[in-house]
CSV table of C-alpha atoms and ligand atoms in Angstrom, one decimal:
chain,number,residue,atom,x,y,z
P,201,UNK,CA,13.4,-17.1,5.1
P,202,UNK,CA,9.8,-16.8,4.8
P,203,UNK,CA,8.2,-12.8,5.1
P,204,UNK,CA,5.9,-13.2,8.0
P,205,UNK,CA,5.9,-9.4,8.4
P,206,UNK,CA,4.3,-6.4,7.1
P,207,UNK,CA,4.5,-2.6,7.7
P,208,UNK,CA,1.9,-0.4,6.2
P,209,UNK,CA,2.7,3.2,7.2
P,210,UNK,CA,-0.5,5.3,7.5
P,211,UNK,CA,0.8,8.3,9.2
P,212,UNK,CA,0.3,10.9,6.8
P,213,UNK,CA,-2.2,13.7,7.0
P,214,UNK,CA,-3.9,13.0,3.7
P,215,UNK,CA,-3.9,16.5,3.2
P,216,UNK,CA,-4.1,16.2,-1.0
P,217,UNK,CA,-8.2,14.8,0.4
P,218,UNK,CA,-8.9,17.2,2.5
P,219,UNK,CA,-11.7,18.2,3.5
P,220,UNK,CA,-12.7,14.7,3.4
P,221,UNK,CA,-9.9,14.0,5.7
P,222,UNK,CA,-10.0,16.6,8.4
P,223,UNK,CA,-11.5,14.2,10.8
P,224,UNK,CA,-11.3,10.9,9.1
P,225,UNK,CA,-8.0,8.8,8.4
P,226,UNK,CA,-7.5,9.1,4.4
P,227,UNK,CA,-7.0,5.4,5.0
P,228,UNK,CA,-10.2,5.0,6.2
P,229,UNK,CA,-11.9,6.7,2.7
P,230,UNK,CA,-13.7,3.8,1.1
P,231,UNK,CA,-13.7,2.4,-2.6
P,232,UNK,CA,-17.1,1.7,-3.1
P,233,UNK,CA,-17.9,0.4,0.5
P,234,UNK,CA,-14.4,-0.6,1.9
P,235,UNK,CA,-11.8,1.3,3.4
P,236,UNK,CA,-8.6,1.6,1.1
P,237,UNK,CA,-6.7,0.1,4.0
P,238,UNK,CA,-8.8,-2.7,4.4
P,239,UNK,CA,-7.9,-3.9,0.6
P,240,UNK,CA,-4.0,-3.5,1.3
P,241,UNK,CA,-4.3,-5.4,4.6
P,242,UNK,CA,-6.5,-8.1,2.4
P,243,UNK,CA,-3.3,-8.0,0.3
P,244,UNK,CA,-0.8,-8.4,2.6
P,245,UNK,CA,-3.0,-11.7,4.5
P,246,UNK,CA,-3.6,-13.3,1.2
P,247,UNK,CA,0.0,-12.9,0.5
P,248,UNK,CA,0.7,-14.9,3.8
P,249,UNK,CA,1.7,-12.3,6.0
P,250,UNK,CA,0.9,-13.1,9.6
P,251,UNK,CA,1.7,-9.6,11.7
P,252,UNK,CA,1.2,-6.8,10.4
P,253,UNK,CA,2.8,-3.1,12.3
P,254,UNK,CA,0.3,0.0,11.1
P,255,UNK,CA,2.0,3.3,11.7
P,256,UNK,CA,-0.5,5.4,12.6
P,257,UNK,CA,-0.3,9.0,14.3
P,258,UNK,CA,-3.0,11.2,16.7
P,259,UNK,CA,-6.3,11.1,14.9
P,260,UNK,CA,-5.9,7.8,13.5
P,261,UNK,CA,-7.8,5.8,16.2
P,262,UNK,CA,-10.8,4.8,13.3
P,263,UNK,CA,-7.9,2.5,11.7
P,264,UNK,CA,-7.9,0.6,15.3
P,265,UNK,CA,-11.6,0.4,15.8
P,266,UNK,CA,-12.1,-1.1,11.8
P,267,UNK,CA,-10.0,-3.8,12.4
P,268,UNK,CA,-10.8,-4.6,15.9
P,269,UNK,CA,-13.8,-7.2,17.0
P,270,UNK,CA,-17.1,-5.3,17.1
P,271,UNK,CA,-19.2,-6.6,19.8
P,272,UNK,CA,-22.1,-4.7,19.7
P,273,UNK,CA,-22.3,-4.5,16.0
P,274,UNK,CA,-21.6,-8.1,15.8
P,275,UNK,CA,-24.7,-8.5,18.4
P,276,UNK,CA,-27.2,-6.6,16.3
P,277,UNK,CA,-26.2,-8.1,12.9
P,278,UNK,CA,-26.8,-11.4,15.2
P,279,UNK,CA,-30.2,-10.1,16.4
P,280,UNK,CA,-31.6,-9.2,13.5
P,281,UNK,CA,-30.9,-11.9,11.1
P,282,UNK,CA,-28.2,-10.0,9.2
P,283,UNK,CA,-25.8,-12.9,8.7
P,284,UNK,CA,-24.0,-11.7,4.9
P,285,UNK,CA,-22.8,-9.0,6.8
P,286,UNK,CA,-21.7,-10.6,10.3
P,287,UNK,CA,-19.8,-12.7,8.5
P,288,UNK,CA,-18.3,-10.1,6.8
P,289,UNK,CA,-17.8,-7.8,9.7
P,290,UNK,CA,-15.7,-11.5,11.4
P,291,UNK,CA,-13.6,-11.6,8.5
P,292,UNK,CA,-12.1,-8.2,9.1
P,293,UNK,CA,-10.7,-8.7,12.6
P,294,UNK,CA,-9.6,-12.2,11.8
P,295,UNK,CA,-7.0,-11.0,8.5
P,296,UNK,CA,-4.0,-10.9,10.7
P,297,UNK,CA,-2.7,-9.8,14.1
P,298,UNK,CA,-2.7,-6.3,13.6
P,299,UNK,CA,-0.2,-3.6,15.6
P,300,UNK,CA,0.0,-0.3,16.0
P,301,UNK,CA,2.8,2.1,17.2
P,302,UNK,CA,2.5,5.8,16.5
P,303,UNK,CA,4.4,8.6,14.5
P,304,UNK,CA,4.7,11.4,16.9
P,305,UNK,CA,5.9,13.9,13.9
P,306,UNK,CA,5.5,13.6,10.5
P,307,UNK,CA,9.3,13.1,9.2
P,308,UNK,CA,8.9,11.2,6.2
P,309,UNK,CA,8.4,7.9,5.3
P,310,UNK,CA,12.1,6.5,6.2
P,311,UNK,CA,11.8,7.8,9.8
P,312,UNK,CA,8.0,5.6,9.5
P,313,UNK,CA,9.5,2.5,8.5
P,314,UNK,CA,12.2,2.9,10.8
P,315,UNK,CA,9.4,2.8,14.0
P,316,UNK,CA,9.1,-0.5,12.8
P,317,UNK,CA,12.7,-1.4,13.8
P,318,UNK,CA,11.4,-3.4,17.2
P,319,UNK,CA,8.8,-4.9,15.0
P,320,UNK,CA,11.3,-6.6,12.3
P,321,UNK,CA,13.4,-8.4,14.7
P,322,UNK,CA,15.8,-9.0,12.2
P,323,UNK,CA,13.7,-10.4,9.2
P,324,UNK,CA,13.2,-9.1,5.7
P,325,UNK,CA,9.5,-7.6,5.5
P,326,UNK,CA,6.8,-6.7,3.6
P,327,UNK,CA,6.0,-2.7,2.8
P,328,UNK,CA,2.9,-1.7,1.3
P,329,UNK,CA,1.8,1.9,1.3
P,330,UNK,CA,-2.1,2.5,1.2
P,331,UNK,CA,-2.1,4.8,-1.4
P,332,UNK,CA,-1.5,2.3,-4.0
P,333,UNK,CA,-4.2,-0.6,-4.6
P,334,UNK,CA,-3.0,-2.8,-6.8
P,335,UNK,CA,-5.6,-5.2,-8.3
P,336,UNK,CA,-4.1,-8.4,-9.5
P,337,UNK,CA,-4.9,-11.9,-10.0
P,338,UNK,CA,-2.1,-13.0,-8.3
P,339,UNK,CA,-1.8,-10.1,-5.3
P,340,UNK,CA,0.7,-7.7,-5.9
P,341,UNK,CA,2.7,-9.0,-2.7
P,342,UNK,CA,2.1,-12.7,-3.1
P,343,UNK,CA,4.2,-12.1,-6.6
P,344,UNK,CA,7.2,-10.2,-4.6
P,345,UNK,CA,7.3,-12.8,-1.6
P,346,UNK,CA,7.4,-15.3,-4.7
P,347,UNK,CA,10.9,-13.4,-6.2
P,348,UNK,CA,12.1,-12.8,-2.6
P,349,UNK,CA,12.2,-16.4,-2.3
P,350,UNK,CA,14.8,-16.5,-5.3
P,351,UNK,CA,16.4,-13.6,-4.9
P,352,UNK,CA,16.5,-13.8,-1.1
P,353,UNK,CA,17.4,-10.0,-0.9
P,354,UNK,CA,15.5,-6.7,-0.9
P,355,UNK,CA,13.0,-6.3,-3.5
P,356,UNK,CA,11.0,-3.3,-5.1
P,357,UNK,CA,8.0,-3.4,-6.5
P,358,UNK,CA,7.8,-1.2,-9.9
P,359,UNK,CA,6.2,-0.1,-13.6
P,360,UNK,CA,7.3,1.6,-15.4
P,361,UNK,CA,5.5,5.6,-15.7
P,362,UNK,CA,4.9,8.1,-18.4
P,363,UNK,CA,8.0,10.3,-18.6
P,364,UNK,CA,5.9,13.5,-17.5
P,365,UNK,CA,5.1,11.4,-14.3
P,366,UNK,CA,8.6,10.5,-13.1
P,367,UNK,CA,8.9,13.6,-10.6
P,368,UNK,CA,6.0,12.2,-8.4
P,369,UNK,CA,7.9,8.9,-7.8
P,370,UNK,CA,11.4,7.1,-6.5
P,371,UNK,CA,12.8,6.2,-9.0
P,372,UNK,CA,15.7,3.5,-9.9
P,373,UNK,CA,18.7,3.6,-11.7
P,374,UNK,CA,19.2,-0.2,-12.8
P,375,UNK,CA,19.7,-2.8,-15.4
P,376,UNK,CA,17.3,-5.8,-16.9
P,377,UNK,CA,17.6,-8.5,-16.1
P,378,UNK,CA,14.9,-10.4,-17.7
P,379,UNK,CA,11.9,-12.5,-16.6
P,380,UNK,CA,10.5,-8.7,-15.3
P,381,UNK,CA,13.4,-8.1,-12.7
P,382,UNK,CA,16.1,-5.5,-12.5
P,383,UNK,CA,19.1,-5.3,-10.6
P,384,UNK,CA,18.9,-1.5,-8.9
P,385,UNK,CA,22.3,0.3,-9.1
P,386,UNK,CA,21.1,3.6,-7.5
P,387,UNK,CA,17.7,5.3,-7.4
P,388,UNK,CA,16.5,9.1,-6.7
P,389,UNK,CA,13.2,10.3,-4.9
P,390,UNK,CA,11.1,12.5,-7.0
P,391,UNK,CA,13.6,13.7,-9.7
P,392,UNK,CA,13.1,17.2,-10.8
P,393,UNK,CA,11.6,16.7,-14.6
P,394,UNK,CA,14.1,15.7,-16.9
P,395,UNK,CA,16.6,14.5,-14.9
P,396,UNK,CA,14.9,11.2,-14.1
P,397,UNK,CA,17.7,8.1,-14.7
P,398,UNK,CA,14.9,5.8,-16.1
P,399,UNK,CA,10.8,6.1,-16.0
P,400,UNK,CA,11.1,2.9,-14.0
P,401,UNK,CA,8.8,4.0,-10.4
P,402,UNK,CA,8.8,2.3,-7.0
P,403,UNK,CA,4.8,2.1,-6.5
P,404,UNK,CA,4.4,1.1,-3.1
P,405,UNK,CA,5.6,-2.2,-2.3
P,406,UNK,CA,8.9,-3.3,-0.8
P,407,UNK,CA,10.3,-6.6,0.9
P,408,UNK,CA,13.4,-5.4,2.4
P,409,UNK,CA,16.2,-6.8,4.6
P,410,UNK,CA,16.6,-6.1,8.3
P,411,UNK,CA,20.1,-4.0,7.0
P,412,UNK,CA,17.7,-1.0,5.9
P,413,UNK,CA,17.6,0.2,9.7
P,414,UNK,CA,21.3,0.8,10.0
P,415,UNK,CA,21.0,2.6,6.6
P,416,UNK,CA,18.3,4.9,8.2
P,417,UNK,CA,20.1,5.9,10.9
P,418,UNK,CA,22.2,7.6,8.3
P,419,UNK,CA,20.2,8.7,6.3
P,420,UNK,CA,19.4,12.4,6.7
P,421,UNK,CA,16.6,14.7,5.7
P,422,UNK,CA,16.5,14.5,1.6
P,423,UNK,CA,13.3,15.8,-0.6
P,424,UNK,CA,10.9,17.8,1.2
P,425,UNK,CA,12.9,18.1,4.2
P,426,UNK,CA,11.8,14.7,4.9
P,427,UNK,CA,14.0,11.2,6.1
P,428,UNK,CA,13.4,9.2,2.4
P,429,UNK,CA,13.1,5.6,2.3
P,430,UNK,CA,14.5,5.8,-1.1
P,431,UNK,CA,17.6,7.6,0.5
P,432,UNK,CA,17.9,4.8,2.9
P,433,UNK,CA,17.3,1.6,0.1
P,434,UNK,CA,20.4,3.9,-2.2
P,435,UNK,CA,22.3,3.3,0.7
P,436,UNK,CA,21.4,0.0,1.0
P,437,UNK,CA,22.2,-1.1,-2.7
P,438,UNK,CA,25.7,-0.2,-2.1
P,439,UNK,CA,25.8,-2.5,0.7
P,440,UNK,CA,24.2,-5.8,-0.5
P,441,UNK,CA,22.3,-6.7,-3.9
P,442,UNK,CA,18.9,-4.7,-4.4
P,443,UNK,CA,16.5,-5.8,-6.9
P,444,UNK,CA,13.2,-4.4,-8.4
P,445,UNK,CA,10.5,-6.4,-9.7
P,446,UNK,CA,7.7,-5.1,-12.4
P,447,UNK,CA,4.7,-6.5,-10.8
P,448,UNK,CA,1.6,-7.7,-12.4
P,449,UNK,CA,-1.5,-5.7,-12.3
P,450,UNK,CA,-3.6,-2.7,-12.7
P,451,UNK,CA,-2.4,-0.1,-9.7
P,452,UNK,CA,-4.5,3.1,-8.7
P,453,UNK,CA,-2.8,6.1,-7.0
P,454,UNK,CA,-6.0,6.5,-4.5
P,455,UNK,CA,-4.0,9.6,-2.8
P,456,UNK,CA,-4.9,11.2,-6.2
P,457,UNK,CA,-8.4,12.7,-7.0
P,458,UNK,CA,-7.9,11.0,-10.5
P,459,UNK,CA,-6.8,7.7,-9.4
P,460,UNK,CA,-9.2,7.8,-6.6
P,461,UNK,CA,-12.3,7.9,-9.0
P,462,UNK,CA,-10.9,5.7,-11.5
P,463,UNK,CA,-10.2,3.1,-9.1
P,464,UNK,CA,-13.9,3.3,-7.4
P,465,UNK,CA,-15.6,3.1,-11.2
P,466,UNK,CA,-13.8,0.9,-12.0
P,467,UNK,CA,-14.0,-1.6,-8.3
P,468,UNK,CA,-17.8,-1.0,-8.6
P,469,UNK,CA,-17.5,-2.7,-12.4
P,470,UNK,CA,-16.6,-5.4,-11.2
P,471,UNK,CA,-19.3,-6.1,-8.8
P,472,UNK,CA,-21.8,-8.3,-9.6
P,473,UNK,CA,-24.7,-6.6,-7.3
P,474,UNK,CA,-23.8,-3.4,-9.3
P,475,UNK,CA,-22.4,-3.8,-12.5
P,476,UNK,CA,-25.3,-3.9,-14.9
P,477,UNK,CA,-27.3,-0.9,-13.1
P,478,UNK,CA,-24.0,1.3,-12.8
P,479,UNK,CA,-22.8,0.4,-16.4
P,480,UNK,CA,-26.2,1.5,-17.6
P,481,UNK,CA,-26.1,5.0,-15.5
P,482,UNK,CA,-22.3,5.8,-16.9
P,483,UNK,CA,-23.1,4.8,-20.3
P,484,UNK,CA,-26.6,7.3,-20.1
P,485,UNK,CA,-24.3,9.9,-18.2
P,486,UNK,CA,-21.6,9.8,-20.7
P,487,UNK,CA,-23.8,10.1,-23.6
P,488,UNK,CA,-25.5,12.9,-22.1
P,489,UNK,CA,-22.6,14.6,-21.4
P,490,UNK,CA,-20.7,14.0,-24.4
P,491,UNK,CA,-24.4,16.0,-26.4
P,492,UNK,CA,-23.7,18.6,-24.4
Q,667,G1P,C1,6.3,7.4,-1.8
Q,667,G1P,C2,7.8,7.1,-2.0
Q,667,G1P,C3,8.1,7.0,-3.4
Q,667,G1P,C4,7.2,6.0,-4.2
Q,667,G1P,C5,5.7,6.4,-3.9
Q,667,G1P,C6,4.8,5.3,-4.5
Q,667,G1P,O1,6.0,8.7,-2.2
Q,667,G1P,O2,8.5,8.0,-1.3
Q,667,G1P,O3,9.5,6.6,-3.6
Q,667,G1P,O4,7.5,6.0,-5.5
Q,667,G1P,O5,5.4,6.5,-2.5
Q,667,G1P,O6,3.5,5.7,-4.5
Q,667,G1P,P1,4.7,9.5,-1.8
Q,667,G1P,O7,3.7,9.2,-2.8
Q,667,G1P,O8,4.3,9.1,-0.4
Q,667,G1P,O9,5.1,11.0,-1.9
């Protein structure tokens, strides 16, 4: 069955960017000058995906307006000659047919992905969480859709982590299988250090079968108080096979301060309009800083 669907939950309060993101959607923070949700969505229309369900919540309404039709912008750029950019701005609303349904409480990402029950209809679909941009020749999800249509069962996208960075991550419990794909026998949500089964992390992309929503429904509050989707896919791997998939690529926490930066030095690198000017300022800055 082909994944025609996508979820990208962007409920959260984006607290760990405040105060950035007191009145702004941490979504909606650029890397160099696009939103981080605008390169996930890329991701998920390059990959194929045809509708995609954004969970948003109150003070979100800036996702809806950057990925709706702007007339009067349009106009102006029209107007004034600015074609690069109309062009640009037309691309945006065309990616895919975007929906929306809201969060009312913040509950955890299971309880998200379970608002997108109506939405599934009873087809596997696509996951991708806007705090990790993956950049990959082949997108990230393109890869997955690629194993799904092997494997024809739920699939989760992984690397493996440093040991010291298991606790921030689910993590599975699985065996190799070769050819980058494991079969997943159980997985926990943010081990506490040390007790982590494998350093083998779930970074923010799923295709999952329609099954997941009857594992939700009993699936209760785990870590932080909160409904896990890991909780859920545990259940769900004692129900029918569950397989994880090392993707390909370079993937940037942008929830993190650390990741954030790296991934925006590192975007604007690979610029042509601002390579050779920015190169030259970090190379100057370093130096400088290094002689102090
Ligand atoms: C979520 C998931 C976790 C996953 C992580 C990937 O955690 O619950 O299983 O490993 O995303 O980034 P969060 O980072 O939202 O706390």
């Amino acid at each position: 069955m082909k994944i025609r669907k996508a979820v990208i939950p962007a409920a959260g309060l984006g607290t760990r960017f405040l105060p950035a993101t007191k009145a702004i959607p941490k979504e909606m923070v650029p890397l160099v000058d696009k939103p981080t949700l605008q390169y996930i969505v890329e991701e998920a229309a390059s990959a194929g995906i045809e509708d995609i369900l954004i969970i948003t919540g109150r003070t979100k309404r800036a996702i809806e307006d950057h990925f709706d039709k702007s007339y009067e912008l349009e106009t102006e750029l029209e107007k004034s000659g600015k074609f690069d950019y109309l062009e640009t701005m037309q691309e945006i609303s065309n990616l895919a047919n975007i929906h929306y349904v809201r969060q009312k409480e913040a509950k955890g990402l299971g309880h998200a992905i379970y608002c997108a029950k109506f939405f599934a209809e009873n087809e596997p679909f696509a996951v991708l969480l806007g705090d990790d941009v993956v950049d990959a020749q082949t997108p990230c999800l393109a890869q997955m859709i690629d194993r799904f249509n092997t494997y024809k069962s739920t699939i989760l996208g992984v690397q493996a982590v440093p040991d010291s960075e298991t606790s921030k991550y689910g993590i599975i419990k699985g065996e190799e299988l070769g050819d980058r794909m494991y079969t997943v026998h159980d997985m926990v949500e943010k081990p506490a250090p040390g007790t982590a089964p494998s350093n083998v992390a779930v970074l923010g992309r799923y295709i999952i079968t329609p099954e997941i929503f009857r594992c939700l429904e009993e699936t209760t509050p785990g870590a932080g108080g909160e409904i896990q989707l890991t909780d859920a896919l545990r259940k769900l791997a004692k129900k029918e096979s569950v397989y994880a998939y090392d993707f390909i690529g370079r993937r940037y926490d942008v929830g993190s301060k650390q990741g954030y930066l790296e991934a925006t030095v590192e975007f604007a690198l690979k610029r042509d309009d601002l390579r050779d000017e920015f190169l030259q300022y970090l190379k100057k800055t370093v130096a400088q800083t290094d002689a102090k």
